[in-house]
Structure formats: C-alpha cells, structure tokens
mmCIF file of C-alpha atoms in Angstrom:
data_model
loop_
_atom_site.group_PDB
_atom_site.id
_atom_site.type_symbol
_atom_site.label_atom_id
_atom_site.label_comp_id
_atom_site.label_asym_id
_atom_site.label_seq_id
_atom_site.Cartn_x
_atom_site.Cartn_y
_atom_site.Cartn_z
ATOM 1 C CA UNK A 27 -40.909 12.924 19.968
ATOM 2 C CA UNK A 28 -38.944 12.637 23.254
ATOM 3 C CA UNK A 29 -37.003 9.658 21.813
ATOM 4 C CA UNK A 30 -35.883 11.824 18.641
ATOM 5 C CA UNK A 31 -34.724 14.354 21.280
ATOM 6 C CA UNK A 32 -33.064 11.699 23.455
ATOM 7 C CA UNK A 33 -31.393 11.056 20.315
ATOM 8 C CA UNK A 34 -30.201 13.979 19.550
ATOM 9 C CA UNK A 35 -28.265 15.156 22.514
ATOM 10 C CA UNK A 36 -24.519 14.623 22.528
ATOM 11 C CA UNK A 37 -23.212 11.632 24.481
ATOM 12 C CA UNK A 38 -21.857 13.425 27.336
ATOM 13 C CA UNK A 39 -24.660 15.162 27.674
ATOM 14 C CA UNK A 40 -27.405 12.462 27.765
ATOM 15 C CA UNK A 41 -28.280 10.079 31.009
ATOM 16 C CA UNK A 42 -26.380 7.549 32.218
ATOM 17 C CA UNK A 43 -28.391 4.344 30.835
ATOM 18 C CA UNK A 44 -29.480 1.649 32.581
ATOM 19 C CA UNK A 45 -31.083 -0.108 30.224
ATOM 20 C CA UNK A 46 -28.474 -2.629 29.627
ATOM 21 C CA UNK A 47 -29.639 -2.804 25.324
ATOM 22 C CA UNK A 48 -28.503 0.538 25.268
ATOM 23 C CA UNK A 49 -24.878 0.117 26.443
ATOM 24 C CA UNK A 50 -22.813 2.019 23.674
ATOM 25 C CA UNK A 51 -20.040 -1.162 22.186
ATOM 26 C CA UNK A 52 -16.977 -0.129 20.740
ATOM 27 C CA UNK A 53 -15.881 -1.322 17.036
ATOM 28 C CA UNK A 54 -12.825 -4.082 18.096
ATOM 29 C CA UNK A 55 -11.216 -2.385 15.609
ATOM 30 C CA UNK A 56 -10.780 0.704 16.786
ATOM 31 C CA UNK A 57 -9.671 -0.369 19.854
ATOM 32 C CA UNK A 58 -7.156 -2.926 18.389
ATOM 33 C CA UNK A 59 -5.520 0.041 16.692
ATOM 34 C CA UNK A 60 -5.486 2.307 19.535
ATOM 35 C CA UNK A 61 -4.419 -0.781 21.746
ATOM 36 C CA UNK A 62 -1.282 -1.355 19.432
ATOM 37 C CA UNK A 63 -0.731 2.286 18.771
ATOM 38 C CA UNK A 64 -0.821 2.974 22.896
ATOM 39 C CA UNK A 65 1.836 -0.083 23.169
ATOM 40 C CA UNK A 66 3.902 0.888 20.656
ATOM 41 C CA UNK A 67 4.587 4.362 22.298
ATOM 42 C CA UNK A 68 4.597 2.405 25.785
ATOM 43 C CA UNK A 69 7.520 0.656 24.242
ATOM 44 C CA UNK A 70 9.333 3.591 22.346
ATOM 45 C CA UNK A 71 9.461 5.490 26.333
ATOM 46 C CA UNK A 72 9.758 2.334 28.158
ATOM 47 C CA UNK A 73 13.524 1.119 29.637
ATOM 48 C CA UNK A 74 12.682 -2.305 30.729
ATOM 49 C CA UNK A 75 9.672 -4.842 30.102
ATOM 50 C CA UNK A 76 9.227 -4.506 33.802
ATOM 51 C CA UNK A 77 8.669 -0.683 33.121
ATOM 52 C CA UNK A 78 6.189 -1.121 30.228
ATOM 53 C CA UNK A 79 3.896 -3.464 31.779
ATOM 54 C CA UNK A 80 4.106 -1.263 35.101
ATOM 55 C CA UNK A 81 2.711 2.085 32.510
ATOM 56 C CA UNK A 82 0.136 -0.036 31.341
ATOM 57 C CA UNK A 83 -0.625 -1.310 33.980
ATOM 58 C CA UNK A 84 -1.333 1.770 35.665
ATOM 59 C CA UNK A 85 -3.705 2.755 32.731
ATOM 60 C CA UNK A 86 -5.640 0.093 33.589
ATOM 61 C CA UNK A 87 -5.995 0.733 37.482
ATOM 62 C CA UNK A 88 -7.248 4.182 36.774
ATOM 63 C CA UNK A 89 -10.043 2.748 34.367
ATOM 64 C CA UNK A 90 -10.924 -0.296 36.783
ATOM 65 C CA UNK A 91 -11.704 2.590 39.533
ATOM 66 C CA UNK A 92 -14.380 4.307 37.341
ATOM 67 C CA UNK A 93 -15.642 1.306 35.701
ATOM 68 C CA UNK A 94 -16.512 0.325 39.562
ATOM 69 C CA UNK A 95 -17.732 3.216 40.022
ATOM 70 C CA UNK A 96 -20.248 3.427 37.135
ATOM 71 C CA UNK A 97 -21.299 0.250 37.302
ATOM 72 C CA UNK A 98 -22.085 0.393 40.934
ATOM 73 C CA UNK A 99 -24.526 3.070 39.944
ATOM 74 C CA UNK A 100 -25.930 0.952 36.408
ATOM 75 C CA UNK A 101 -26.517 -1.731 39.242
ATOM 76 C CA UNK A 102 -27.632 -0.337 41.857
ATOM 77 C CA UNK A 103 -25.982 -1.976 44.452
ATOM 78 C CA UNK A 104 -24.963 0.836 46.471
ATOM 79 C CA UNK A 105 -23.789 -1.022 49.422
ATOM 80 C CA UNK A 106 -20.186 -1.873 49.160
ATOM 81 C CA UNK A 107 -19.162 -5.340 49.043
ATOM 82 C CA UNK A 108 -17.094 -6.888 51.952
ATOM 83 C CA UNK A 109 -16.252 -10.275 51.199
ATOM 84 C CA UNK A 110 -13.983 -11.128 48.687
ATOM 85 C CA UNK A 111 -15.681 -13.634 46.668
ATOM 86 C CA UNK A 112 -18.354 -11.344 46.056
ATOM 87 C CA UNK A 113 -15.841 -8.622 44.516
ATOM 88 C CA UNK A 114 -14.326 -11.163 42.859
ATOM 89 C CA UNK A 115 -17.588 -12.653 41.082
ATOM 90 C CA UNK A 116 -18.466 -8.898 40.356
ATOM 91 C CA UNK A 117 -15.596 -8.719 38.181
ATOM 92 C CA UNK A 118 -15.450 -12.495 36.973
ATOM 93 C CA UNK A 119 -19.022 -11.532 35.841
ATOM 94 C CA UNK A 120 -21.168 -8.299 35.635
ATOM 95 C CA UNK A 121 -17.442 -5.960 35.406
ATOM 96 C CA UNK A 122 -15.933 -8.359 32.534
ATOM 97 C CA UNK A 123 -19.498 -8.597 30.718
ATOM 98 C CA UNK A 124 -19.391 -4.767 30.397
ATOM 99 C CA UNK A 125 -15.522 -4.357 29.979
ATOM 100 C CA UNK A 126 -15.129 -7.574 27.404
ATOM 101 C CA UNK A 127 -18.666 -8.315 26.022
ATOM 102 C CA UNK A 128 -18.844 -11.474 27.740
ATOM 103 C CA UNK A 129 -17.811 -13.247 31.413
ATOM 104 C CA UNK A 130 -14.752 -14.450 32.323
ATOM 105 C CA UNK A 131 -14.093 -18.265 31.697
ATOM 106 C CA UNK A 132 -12.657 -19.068 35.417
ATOM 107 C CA UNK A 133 -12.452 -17.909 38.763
ATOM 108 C CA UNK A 134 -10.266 -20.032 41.386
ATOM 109 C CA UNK A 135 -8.853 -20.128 44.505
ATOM 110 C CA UNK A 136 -5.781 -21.136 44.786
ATOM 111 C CA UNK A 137 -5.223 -24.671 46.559
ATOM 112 C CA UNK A 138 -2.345 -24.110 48.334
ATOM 113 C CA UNK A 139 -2.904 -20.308 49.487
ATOM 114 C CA UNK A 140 -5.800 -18.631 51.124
ATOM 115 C CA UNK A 141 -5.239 -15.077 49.794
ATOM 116 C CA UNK A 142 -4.875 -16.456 46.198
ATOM 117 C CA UNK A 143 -7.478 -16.502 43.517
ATOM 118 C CA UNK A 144 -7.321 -16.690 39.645
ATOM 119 C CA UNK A 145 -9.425 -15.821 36.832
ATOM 120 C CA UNK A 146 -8.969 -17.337 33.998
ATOM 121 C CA UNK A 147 -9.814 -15.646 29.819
ATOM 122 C CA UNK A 148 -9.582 -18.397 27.194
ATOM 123 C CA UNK A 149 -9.957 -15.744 24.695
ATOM 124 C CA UNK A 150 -8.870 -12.638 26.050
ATOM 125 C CA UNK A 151 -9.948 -9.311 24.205
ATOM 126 C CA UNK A 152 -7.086 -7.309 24.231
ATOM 127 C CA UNK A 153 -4.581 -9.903 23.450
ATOM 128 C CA UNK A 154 -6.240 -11.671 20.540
ATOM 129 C CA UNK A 155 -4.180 -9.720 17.520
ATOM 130 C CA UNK A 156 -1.037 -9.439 19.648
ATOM 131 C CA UNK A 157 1.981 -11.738 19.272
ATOM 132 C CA UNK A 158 4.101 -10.682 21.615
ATOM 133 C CA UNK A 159 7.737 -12.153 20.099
ATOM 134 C CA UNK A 160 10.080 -14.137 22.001
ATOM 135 C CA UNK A 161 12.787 -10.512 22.958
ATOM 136 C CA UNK A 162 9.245 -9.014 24.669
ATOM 137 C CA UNK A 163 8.551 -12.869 26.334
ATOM 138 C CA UNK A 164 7.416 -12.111 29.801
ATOM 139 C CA UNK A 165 4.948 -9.450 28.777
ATOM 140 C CA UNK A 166 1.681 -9.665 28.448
ATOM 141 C CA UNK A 167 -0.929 -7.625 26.622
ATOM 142 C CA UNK A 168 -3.348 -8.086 29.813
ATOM 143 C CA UNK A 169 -1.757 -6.621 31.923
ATOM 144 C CA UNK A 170 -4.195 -4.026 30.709
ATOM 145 C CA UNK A 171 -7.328 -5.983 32.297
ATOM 146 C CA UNK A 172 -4.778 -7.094 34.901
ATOM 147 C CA UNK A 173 -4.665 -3.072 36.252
ATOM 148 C CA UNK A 174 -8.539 -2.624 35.863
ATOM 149 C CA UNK A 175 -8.763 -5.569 37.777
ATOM 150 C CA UNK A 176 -6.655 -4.120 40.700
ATOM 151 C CA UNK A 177 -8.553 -0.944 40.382
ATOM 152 C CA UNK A 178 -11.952 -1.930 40.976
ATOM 153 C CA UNK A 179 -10.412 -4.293 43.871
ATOM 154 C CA UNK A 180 -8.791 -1.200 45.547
ATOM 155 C CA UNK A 181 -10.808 0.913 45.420
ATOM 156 C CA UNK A 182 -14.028 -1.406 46.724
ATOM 157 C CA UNK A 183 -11.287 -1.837 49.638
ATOM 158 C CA UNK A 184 -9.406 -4.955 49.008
ATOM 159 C CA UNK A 185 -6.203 -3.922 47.903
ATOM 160 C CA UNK A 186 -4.003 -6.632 46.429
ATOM 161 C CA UNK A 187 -1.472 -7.500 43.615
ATOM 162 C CA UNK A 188 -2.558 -8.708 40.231
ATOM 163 C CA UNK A 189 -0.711 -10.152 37.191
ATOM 164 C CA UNK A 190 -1.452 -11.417 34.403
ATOM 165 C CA UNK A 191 0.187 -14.547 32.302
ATOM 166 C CA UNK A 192 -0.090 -16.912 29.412
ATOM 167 C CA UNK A 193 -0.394 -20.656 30.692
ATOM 168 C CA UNK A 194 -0.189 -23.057 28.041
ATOM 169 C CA UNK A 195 -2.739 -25.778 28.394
ATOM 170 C CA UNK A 196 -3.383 -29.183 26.217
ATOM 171 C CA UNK A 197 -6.553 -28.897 25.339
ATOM 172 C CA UNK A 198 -6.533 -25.249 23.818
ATOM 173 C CA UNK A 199 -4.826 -24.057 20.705
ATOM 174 C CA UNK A 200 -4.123 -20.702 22.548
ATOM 175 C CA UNK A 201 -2.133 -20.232 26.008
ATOM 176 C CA UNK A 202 -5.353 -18.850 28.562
ATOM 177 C CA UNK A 203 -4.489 -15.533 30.232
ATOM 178 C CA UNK A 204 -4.577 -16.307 33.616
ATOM 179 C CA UNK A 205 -4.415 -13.533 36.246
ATOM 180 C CA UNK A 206 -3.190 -13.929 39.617
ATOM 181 C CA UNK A 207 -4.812 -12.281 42.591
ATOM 182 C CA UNK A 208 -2.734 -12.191 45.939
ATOM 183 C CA UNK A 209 -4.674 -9.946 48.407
ATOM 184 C CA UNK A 210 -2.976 -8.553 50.871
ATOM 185 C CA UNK A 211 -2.830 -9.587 54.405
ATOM 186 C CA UNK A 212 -4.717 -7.053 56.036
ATOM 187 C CA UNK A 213 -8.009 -7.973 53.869
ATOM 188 C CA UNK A 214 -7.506 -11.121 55.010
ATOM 189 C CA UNK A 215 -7.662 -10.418 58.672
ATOM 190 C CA UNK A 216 -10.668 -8.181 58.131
ATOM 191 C CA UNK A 217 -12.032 -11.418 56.001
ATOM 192 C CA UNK A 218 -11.223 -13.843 59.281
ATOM 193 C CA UNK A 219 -13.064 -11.254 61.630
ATOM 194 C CA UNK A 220 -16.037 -10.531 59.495
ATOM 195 C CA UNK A 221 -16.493 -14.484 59.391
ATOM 196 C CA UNK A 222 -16.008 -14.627 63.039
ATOM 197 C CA UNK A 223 -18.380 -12.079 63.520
ATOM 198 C CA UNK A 224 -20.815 -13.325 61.006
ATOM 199 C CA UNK A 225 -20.956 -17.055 63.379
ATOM 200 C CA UNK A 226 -21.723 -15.049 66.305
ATOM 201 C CA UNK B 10 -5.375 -29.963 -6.316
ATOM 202 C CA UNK B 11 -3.139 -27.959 -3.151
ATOM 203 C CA UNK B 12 -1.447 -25.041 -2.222
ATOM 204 C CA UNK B 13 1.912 -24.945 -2.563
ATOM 205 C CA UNK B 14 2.982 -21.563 -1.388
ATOM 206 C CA UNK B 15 2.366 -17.803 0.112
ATOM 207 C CA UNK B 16 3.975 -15.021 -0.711
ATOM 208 C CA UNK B 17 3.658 -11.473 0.993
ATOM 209 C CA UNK B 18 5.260 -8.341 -0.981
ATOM 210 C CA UNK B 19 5.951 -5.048 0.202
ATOM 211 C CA UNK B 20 4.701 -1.591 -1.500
ATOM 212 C CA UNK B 21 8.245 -1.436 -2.315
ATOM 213 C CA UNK B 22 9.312 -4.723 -3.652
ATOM 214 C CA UNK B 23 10.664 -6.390 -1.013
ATOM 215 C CA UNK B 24 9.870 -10.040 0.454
ATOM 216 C CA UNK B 25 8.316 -9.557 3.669
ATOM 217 C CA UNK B 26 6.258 -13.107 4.265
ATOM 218 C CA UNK B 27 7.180 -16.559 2.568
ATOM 219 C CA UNK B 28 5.506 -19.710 3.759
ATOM 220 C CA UNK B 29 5.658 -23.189 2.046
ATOM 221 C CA UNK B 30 2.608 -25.480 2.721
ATOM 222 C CA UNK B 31 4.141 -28.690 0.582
ATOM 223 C CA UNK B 32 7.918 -29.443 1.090
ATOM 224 C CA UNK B 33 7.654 -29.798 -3.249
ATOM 225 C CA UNK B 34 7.599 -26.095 -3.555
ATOM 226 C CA UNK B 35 10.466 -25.317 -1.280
ATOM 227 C CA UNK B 36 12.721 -22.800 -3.191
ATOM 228 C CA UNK B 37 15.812 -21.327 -2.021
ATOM 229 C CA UNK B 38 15.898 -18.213 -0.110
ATOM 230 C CA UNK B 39 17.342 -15.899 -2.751
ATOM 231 C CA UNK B 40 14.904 -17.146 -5.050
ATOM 232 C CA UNK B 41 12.215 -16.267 -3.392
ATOM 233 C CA UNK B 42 13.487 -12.853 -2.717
ATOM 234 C CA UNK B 43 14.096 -12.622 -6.766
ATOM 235 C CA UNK B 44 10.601 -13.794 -7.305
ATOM 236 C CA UNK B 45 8.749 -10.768 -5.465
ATOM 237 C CA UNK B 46 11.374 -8.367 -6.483
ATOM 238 C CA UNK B 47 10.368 -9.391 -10.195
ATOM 239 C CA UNK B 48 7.235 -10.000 -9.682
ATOM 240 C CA UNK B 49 7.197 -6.636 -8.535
ATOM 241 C CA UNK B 50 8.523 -4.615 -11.358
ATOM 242 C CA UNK B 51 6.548 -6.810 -13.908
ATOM 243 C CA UNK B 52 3.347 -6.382 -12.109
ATOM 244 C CA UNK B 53 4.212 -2.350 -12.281
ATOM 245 C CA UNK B 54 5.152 -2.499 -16.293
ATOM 246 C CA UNK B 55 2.192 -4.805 -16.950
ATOM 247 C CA UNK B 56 0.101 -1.981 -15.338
ATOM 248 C CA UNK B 57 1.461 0.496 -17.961
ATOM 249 C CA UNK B 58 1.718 -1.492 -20.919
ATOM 250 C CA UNK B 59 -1.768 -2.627 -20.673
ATOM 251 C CA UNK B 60 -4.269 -1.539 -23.535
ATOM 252 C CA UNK B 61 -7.001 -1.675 -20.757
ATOM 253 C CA UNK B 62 -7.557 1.027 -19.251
ATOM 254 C CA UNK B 63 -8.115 1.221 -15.018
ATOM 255 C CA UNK B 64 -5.236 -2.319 -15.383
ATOM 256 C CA UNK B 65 -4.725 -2.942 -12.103
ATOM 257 C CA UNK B 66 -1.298 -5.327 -13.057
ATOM 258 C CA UNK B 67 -1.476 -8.824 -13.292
ATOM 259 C CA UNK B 68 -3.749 -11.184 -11.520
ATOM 260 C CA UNK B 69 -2.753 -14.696 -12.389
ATOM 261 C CA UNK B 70 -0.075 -16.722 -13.894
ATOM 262 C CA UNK B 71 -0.802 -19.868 -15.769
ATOM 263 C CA UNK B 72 1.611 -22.019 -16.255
ATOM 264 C CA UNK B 73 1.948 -26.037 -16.886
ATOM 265 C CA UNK B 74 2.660 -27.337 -13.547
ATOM 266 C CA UNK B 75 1.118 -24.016 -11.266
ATOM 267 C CA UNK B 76 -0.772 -21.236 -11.611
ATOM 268 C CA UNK B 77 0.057 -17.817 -9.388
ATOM 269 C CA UNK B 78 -2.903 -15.876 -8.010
ATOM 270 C CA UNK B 79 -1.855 -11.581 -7.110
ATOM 271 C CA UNK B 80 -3.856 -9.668 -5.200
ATOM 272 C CA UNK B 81 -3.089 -6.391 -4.784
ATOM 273 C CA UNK B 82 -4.387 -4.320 -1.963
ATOM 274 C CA UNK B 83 -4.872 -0.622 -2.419
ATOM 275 C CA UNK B 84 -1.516 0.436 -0.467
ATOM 276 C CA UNK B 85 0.324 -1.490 -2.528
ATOM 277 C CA UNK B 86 0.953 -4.560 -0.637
ATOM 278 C CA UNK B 87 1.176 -7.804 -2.680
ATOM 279 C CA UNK B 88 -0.179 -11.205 -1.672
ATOM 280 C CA UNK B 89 0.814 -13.844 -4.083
ATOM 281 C CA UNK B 90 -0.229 -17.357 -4.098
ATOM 282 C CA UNK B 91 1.069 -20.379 -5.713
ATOM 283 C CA UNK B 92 -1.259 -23.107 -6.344
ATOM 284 C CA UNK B 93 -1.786 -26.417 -8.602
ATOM 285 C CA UNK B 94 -3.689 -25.202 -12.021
ATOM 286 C CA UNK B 95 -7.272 -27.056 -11.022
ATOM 287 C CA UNK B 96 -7.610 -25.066 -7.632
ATOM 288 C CA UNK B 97 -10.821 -23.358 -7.445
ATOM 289 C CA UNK B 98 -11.805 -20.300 -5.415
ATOM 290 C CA UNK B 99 -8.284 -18.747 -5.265
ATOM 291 C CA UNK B 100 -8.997 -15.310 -5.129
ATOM 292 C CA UNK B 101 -11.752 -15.463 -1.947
ATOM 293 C CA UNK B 102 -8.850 -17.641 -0.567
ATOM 294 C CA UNK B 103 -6.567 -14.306 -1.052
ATOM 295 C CA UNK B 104 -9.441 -12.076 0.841
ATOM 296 C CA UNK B 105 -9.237 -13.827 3.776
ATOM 297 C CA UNK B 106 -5.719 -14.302 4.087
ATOM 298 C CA UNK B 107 -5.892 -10.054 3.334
ATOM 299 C CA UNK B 108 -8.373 -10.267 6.386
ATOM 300 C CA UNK B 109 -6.023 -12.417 9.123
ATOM 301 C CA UNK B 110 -3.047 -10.276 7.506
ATOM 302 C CA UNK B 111 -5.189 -7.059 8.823
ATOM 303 C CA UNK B 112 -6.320 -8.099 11.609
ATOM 304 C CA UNK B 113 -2.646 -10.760 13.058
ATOM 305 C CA UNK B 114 -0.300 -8.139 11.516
ATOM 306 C CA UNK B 115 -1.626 -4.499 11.221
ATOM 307 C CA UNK B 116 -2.928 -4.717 14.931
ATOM 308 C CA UNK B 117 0.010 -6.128 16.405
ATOM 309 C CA UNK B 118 2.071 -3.386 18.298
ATOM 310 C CA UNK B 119 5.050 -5.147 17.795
ATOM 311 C CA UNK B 120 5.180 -5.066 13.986
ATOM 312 C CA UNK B 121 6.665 -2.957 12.082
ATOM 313 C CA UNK B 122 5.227 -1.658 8.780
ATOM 314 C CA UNK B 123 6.784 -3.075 5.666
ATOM 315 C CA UNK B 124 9.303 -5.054 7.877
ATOM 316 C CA UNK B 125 9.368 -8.570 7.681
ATOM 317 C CA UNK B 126 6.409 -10.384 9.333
ATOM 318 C CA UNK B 127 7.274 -12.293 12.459
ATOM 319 C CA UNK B 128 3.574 -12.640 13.584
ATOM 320 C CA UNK B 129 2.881 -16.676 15.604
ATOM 321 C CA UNK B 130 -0.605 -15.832 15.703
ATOM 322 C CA UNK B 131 -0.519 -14.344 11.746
ATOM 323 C CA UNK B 132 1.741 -17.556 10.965
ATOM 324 C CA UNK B 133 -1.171 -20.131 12.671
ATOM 325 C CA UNK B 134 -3.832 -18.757 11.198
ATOM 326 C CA UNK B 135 -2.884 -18.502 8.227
ATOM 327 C CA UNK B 136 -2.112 -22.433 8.641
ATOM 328 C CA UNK B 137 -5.488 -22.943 9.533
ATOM 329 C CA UNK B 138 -6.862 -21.271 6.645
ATOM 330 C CA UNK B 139 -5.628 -23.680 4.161
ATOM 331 C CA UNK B 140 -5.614 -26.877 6.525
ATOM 332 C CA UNK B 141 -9.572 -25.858 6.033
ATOM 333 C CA UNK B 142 -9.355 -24.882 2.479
ATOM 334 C CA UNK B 143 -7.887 -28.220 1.818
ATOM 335 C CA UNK B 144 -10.299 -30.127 3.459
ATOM 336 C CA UNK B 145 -13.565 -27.904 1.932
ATOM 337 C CA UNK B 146 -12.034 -28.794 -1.569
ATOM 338 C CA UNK B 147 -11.543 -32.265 -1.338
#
C-alpha cells in the first residue's frame, strides 16, 4: 500500500533516495540528442572554439556543484574532505559512478608536478557519438565532465583548473579523454600545512 | 562472397555517404552520384507502378556479377548495399549499419542533416561492421 503511494507521487515531490537500486538512469539517447542539440546552439552563438568550450564548460561547473552537493547527502559523509586525493578519488569513483554509470579508468599524479593530477575515461560518455572534425580540432566534447569536475572541486574548497583532451594511445582504438587537474597554489600550501600538522 | 560497396542516399536524391570496401568496385565519382540519383527516382516509380499494394519500392537488385540490397528507412533515407550474389544475411547487415548511422551520425552535433556525412567515428564503425561480417561468413 505505501509502496503504490510512494509510487505515485511526482518525482520532485518524492524523497531523496538512498537506496542506491533506486537511482533514476537516463535513456543515452536522450541525452545524446540533447547533448548534440545543446552543442549545436553552443556553436551557432559561439565566436571562437575557445568561447564554446568556455559556455560549456560553465554548464558543467554549475552541475558538478549540486551533484557534490547531493551526493554528499546520498553518502552521508557530511564532513568535508581536506586532502586532495580524497576529493579526487570521490570523483574518480563514487561522483563518476553516479554521473557516468561506471568509475573512471585512471587517476594520476603527475610526475613532474605536485599540483598536477589526471583522470583518465577510455570510453567517455558524452563523447562516444561525437566526431568532432578536423576545423573544430582542439575541442573536446568533455569539457562537459571537465566543468563538473571543477565544480565539485571548488566548491569542496580546492579550486583549480581543469581541461579536458584526447591522447592517442597504441593500445586503444579510441584516443582516452584525459583531464588535467592543476590546483592552485594556495590548496597546496593548505595541503603542505595540514601534512605538517598531521606529523605533529 | 564480400561486400563491395555502401551507399547512403538522401530523402531527396542526393549522395550523401559512399564507401568502397574492395578496390574492384571503385567507380568514378560522378557515377556514383548518377547511381543514387537514379536509384532514387526508380525506387519512387517502382513504388507507384507496383500492382502490390503497401510497395514500399525496390529492395534488391539481382544481377550476374552483384546483387544491390535498399533499405529504406521511414524518413526517406536510403542505404544501399552492393554485394557478391551468394552473400547471405544482407538485410540484418543493413539494420545495423541503420543503427551506427543513428547513433555516429544523428547524434553528432556537428552534422548536418541531409549534408554529406563526414563522421570518423560513423566511417570506423562502419569498417568494423563488415571486417566482422566478413569474418562471421567465412
């Protein structure tokens, strides 16, 4: 009986879930189209590539900063994170699981830079119908994931830059989206003191 | 038995995709825009002529050396397919390539409806397809 009501209500007006089987999915399909659709009128306003992936990127960083905020509810982990990994293999994991349907493929620091990581999509979601052609080259279709990313990140308090790009790579049939993540220098002075701190 | 070519028409008669998959059935650019721009009007008169009734236009071509699978989808597009006379499965081979045409073409914001398809990810799957056709049949 109080299923069949549960049931009934209208979306907005029923709980958040928590129970994970429950999380609504969206037909790829419809989000392909919209996807394509929302690029093509990016591209009809847009002056300069530069320009277009700056609009959608900015999409993005306003969904990444509710996505964090509902899933830090789902999860219940309502003490903010503070050190960067553990943001970082939030979104590699848990964030991308709920944004994508499955984790990332990669996360990696940098070798030659501290405040560098990447996180690496074999098979990236929003890209996987899109050829970009060569008078479009630099942009990239995740630039999308690229603002959620920076969203979440700034607003849990680490803001930073991220892009996103296609690396080509012998083994795989597709170039990998790989997305850049250069925090900025004050989160990595808090980062130095907290781990000073932390060793007494 | 192999596939010797793809062929994608507009609602309006116009070439939009050609791909070769044997270097034998290579035919000259204007010929293959003649092709779908008859096959076109044919497949239209065939439609009315026909003493069946609910004739959707013509589905295959036999000839000596080929035979030449149409599928037509319900907007009118045209995906024609030349292959050697003892290929099998033809028109589920049409489906799919229907299937990577909606999903490498229709969802890619950077194509533009009945324009000519410049898809790379359209172009290697359909590549794939028949690379895996070919090796199912033999």
């Amino acid at each position: 009986m109080s299923r069949a009501k549960h049931q009934q209500l209208n979306i907005v007006d029923r709980p958040l879930t928590k129970n994970k089987a429950e999380v609504p999915t969206v037909s790829l399909s419809a989000f392909a189209y919209l996807f394509s659709e929302y690029i093509q009128y990016l591209v009809d306003r847009a002056n300069s590539i530069t320009e277009l992936e700056e609009r959608l990127e900015r999409v993005g960083y306003d969904v990444g900063v509710r996505v964090l905020e509902l899933l830090s509810y789902r999860e219940k982990s309502l003490r903010r994170k503070t050190d960067v990994l553990d943001i970082l293999r939030f979104i590699h994991g848990p964030a991308w699981q709920y944004l994508f349907g499955k984790t990332a493929d990669d996360l990696q620091q940098a070798a030659n830079a501290d405040d560098e990581y990447y996180i690496r999509d074999y098979d990236l979601m929003v890209s996987r119908y899109i050829s970009v052609p060569r008078s479009y080259e630099p942009f990239n279709p995740g630039t999308l994931a690229a603002g959620m990313m920076r969203g979440m990140l700034d607003s849990a308090g680490f803001p930073s830059r991220v892009t996103a790009h296609f690396v080509s790579h012998k083994d795989r049939p597709r170039p990998i989206t790989t997305f850049m993540i250069k925090l900025e220098p004050a989160v990595m002075q808090r980062q130095a003191f907290l781990e000073a701190a932390k060793k007494g | 038995m192999s596939v010797y070519s793809l062929y994608v028409i507009n609602k309006s008669g116009g070439l939009i995709y050609n791909r070769d998959f044997t270097e034998a059935a290579r035919v000259d650019t204007n010929d293959s825009l003649r092709l779908a721009s008859i096959w076109h009007s044919l497949h239209a008169i065939a439609q009315q002529l026909s003493p069946v009734p609910g004739c959707t236009g013509i589905e295959l071509l036999e000839a000596d050396t080929f035979n030449l699978h149409c599928f037509q989808t319900l907007t009118g597009t045209k995906f024609l397919l030349v292959v050697d006379p003892h290929a099998s499965f033809i028109p589920a081979l049409l489906q799919r390539i229907y299937e990577l045409y909606s999903d490498y073409v229709m969802k890619n914001p950077f194509y533009e409806t009945e324009q000519v398809i410049k898809c790379e990810l359209f172009d290697e799957n359909v590549e794939q397809l028949i690379r895996r056709y070919l090796q199912q049949a033999m």
